Short mmCIF file of C-alpha atoms in Angstrom, two decimals:
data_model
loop_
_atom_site.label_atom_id
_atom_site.label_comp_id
_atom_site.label_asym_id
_atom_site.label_seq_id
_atom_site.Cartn_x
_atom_site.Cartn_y
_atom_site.Cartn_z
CA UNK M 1 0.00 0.00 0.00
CA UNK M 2 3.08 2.63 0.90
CA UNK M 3 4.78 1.30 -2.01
CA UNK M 4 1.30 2.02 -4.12
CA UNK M 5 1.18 5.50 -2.56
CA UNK M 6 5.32 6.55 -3.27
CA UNK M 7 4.17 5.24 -7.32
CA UNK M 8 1.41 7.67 -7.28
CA UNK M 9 3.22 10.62 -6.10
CA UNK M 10 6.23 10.36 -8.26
CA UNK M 11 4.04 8.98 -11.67
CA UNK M 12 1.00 11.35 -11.46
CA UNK M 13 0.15 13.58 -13.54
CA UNK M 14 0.93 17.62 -12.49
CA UNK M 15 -0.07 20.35 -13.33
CA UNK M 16 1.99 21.76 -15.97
CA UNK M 17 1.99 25.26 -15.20
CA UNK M 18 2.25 24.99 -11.62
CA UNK M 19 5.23 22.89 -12.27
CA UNK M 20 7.07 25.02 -15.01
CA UNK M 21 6.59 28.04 -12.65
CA UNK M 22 8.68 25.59 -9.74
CA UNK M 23 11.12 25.17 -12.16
CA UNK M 24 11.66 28.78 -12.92
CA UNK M 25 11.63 29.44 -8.87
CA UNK M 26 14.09 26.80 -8.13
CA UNK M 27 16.31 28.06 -10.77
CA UNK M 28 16.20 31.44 -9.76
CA UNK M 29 17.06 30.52 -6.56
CA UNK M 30 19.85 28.23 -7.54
CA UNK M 31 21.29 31.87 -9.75
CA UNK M 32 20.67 33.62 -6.38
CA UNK M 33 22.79 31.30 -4.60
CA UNK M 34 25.55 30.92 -7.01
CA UNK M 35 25.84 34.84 -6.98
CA UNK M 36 26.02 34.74 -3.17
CA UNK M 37 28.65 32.13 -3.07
CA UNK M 38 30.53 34.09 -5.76
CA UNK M 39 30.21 37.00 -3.48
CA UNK M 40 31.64 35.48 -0.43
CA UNK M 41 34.62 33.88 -2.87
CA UNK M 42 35.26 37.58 -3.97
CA UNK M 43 35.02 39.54 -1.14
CA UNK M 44 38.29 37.91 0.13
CA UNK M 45 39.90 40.33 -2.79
CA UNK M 46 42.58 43.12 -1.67
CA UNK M 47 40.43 44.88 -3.83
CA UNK M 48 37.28 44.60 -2.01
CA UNK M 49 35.54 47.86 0.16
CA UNK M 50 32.77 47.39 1.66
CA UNK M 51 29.86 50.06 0.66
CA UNK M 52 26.68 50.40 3.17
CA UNK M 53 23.30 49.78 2.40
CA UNK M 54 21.26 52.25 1.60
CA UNK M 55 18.46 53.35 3.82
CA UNK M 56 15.82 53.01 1.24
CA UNK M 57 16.59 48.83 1.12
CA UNK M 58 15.67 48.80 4.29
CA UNK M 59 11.96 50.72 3.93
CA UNK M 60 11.42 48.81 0.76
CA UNK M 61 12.22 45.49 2.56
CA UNK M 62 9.14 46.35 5.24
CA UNK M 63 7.50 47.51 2.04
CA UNK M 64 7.66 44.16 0.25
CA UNK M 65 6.67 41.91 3.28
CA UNK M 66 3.25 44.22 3.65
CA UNK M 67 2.67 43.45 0.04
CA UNK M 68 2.56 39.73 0.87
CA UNK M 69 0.40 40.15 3.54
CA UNK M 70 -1.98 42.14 1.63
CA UNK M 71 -1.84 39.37 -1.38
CA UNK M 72 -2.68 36.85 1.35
CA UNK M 73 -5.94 38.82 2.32
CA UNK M 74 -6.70 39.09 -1.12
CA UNK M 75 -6.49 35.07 -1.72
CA UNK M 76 -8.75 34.64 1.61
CA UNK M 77 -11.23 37.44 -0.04
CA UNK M 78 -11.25 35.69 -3.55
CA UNK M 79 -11.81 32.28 -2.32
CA UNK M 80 -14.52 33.66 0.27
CA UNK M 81 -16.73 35.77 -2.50
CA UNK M 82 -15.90 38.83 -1.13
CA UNK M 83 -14.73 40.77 -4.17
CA UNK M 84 -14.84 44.18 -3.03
CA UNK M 85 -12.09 43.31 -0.75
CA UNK M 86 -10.51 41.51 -3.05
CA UNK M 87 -10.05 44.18 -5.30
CA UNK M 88 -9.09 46.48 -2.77
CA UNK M 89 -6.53 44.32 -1.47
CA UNK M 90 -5.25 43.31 -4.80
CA UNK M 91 -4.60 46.90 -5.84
CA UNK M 92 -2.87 47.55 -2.26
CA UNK M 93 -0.61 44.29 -3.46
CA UNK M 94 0.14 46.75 -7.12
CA UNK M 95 0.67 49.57 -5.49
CA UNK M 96 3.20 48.10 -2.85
CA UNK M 97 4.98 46.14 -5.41
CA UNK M 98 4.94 49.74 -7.53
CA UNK M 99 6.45 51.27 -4.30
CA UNK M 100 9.18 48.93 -3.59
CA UNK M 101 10.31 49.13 -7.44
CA UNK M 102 10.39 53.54 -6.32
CA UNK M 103 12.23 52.74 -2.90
CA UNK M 104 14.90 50.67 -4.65
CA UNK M 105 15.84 53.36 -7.42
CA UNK M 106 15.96 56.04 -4.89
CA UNK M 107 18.68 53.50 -2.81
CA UNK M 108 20.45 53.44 -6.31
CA UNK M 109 20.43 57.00 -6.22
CA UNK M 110 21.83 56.97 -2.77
CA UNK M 111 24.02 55.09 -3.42
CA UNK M 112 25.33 57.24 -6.51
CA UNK M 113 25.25 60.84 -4.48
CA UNK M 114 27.89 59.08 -2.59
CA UNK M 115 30.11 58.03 -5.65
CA UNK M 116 29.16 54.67 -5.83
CA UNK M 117 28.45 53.05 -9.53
CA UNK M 118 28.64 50.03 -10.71
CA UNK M 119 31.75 49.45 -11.33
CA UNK M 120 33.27 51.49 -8.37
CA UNK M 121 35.13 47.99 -7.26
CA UNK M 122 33.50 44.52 -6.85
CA UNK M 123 31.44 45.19 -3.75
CA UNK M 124 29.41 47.60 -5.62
CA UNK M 125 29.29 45.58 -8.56
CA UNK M 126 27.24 42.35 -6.61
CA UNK M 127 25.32 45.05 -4.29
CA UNK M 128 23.99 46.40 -7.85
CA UNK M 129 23.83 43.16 -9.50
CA UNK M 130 21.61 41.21 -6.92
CA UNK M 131 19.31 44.15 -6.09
CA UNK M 132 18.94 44.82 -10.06
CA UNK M 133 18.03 40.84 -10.74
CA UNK M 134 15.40 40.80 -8.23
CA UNK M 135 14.32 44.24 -9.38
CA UNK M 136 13.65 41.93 -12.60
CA UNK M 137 11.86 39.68 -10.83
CA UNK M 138 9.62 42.13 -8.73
CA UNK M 139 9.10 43.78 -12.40
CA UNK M 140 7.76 40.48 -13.91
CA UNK M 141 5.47 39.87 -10.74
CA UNK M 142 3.48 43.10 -11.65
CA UNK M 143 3.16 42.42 -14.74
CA UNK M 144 0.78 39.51 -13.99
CA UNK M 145 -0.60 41.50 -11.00
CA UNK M 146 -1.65 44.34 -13.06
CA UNK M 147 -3.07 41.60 -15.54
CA UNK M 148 -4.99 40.38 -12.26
CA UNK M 149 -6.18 43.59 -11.23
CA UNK M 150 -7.10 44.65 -14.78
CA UNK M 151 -9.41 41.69 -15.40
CA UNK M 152 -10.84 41.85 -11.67
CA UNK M 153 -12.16 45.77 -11.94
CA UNK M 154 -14.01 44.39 -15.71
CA UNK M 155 -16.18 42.79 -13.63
CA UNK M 156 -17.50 44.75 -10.89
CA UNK M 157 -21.13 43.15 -10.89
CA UNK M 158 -21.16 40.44 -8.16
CA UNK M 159 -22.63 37.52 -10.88
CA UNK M 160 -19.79 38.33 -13.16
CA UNK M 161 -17.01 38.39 -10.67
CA UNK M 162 -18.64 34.65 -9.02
CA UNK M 163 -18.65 33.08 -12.37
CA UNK M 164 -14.82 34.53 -12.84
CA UNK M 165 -13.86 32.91 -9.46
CA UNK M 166 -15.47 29.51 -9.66
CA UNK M 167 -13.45 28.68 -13.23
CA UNK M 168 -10.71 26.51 -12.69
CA UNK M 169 -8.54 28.14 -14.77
CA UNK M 170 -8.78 31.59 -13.21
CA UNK M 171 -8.35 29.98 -9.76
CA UNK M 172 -5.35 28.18 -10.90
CA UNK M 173 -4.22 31.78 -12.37
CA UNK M 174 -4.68 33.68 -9.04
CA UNK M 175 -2.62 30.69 -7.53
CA UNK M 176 0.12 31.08 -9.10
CA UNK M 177 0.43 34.48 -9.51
CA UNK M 178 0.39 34.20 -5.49
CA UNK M 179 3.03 31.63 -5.78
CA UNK M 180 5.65 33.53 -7.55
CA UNK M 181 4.98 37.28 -5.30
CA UNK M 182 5.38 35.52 -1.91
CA UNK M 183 8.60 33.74 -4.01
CA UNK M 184 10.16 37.07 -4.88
CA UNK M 185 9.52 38.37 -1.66
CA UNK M 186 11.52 35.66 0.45
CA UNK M 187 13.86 35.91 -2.31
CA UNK M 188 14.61 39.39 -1.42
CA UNK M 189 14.33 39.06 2.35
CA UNK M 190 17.34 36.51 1.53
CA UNK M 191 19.33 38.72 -0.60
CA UNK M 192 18.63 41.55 1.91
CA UNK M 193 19.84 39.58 5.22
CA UNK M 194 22.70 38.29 3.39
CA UNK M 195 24.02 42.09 2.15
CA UNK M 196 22.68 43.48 5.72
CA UNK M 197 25.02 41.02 7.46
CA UNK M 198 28.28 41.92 4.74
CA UNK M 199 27.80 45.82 4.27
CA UNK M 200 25.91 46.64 7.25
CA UNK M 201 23.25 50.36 7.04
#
């Protein structure tokens, strides 16, 4: 019977886009990890000066954790017919995720008030490079949450927004797009941490 159940886990079928989207996330966080063990390889460099964070990582960090938070209400209002909230809370999730994209260029621009670029030495380099792939990331994410939030305020009337939220497909489409935001969010609470602990504020 266990050996029945291991069979069925392994050989049944998935869904496809649930799984392509695990693949993506598992090899963005393998490119993640590589950069940060490339980081910690280079930093031993007589070449290497530390730069501090800027202030604004740290306010778009609270920034980006309130935006999964709000995503999560919105899931519980979706899945509970409340759709009022749901849009609400779904445009909160846009607007936070618009925010956080704001707060990071103005740390850029901290950052470059003080003289530091890109290629200032190799401390700057990763602190630019890891904050600017994520900034990708975050970038894609809103995409499909403005997509979201787009096709939630075209149906207002309470019959068309039901019949929206009881098709499979759109279910499996809110899902996801839930999926990948609370992925990018860790994502950056790891990259933040990790530069936190090397540069310091």
């Amino acid at each position: 019977m266990e050996t029945r159940r291991k069979k069925n886990f392994i050989t049944r079928r998935r869904e496809p886009k649930r799984f392509i989207l695990w693949l993506c996330m598992v090899g963005s966080a393998f490119l993640f990890t590589v950069l940060l063990g490339t980081y910690i390889v280079r930093k031993m460099g007589s070449d290497w000066h530390n730069v501090s964070l800027p202030r604004a990582f740290l306010a778009s960090t609270g920034v980006i954790m309130a935006s999964s938070l709000t995503l999560h209400i919105t899931n519980l209002a979706f899945r509970h017919e409340r759709f009022p909230q749901y849009r609400i809370y779904l445009g909160t999730t846009l607007f936070l995720g618009l925010l956080f994209v704001v707060l990071q260029m103005l740390g850029w621009r901290e950052l470059m008030l003080q003289g530091v670029y890109l290629q200032t030495n190799p401390s700057s380099s990763f602190l630019f490079l890891l904050s600017g792939l994520h900034l990708v990331h975050i970038v894609i994410g809103l995409v499909f949450l403005t997509i979201a939030f787009a096709e939630a305020m075209r149906r207002i009337p309470y019959v068309e927004s039901f019949v929206y939220s009881v098709n499979p497909p759109n279910r499996l489409k809110i899902r996801l797009y839930t999926l990948y935001w609370h992925f990018v969010d860790v994502l950056w609470l790891y990259v933040f941490l990790f530069l936190l602990l090397n540069h310091g504020l």
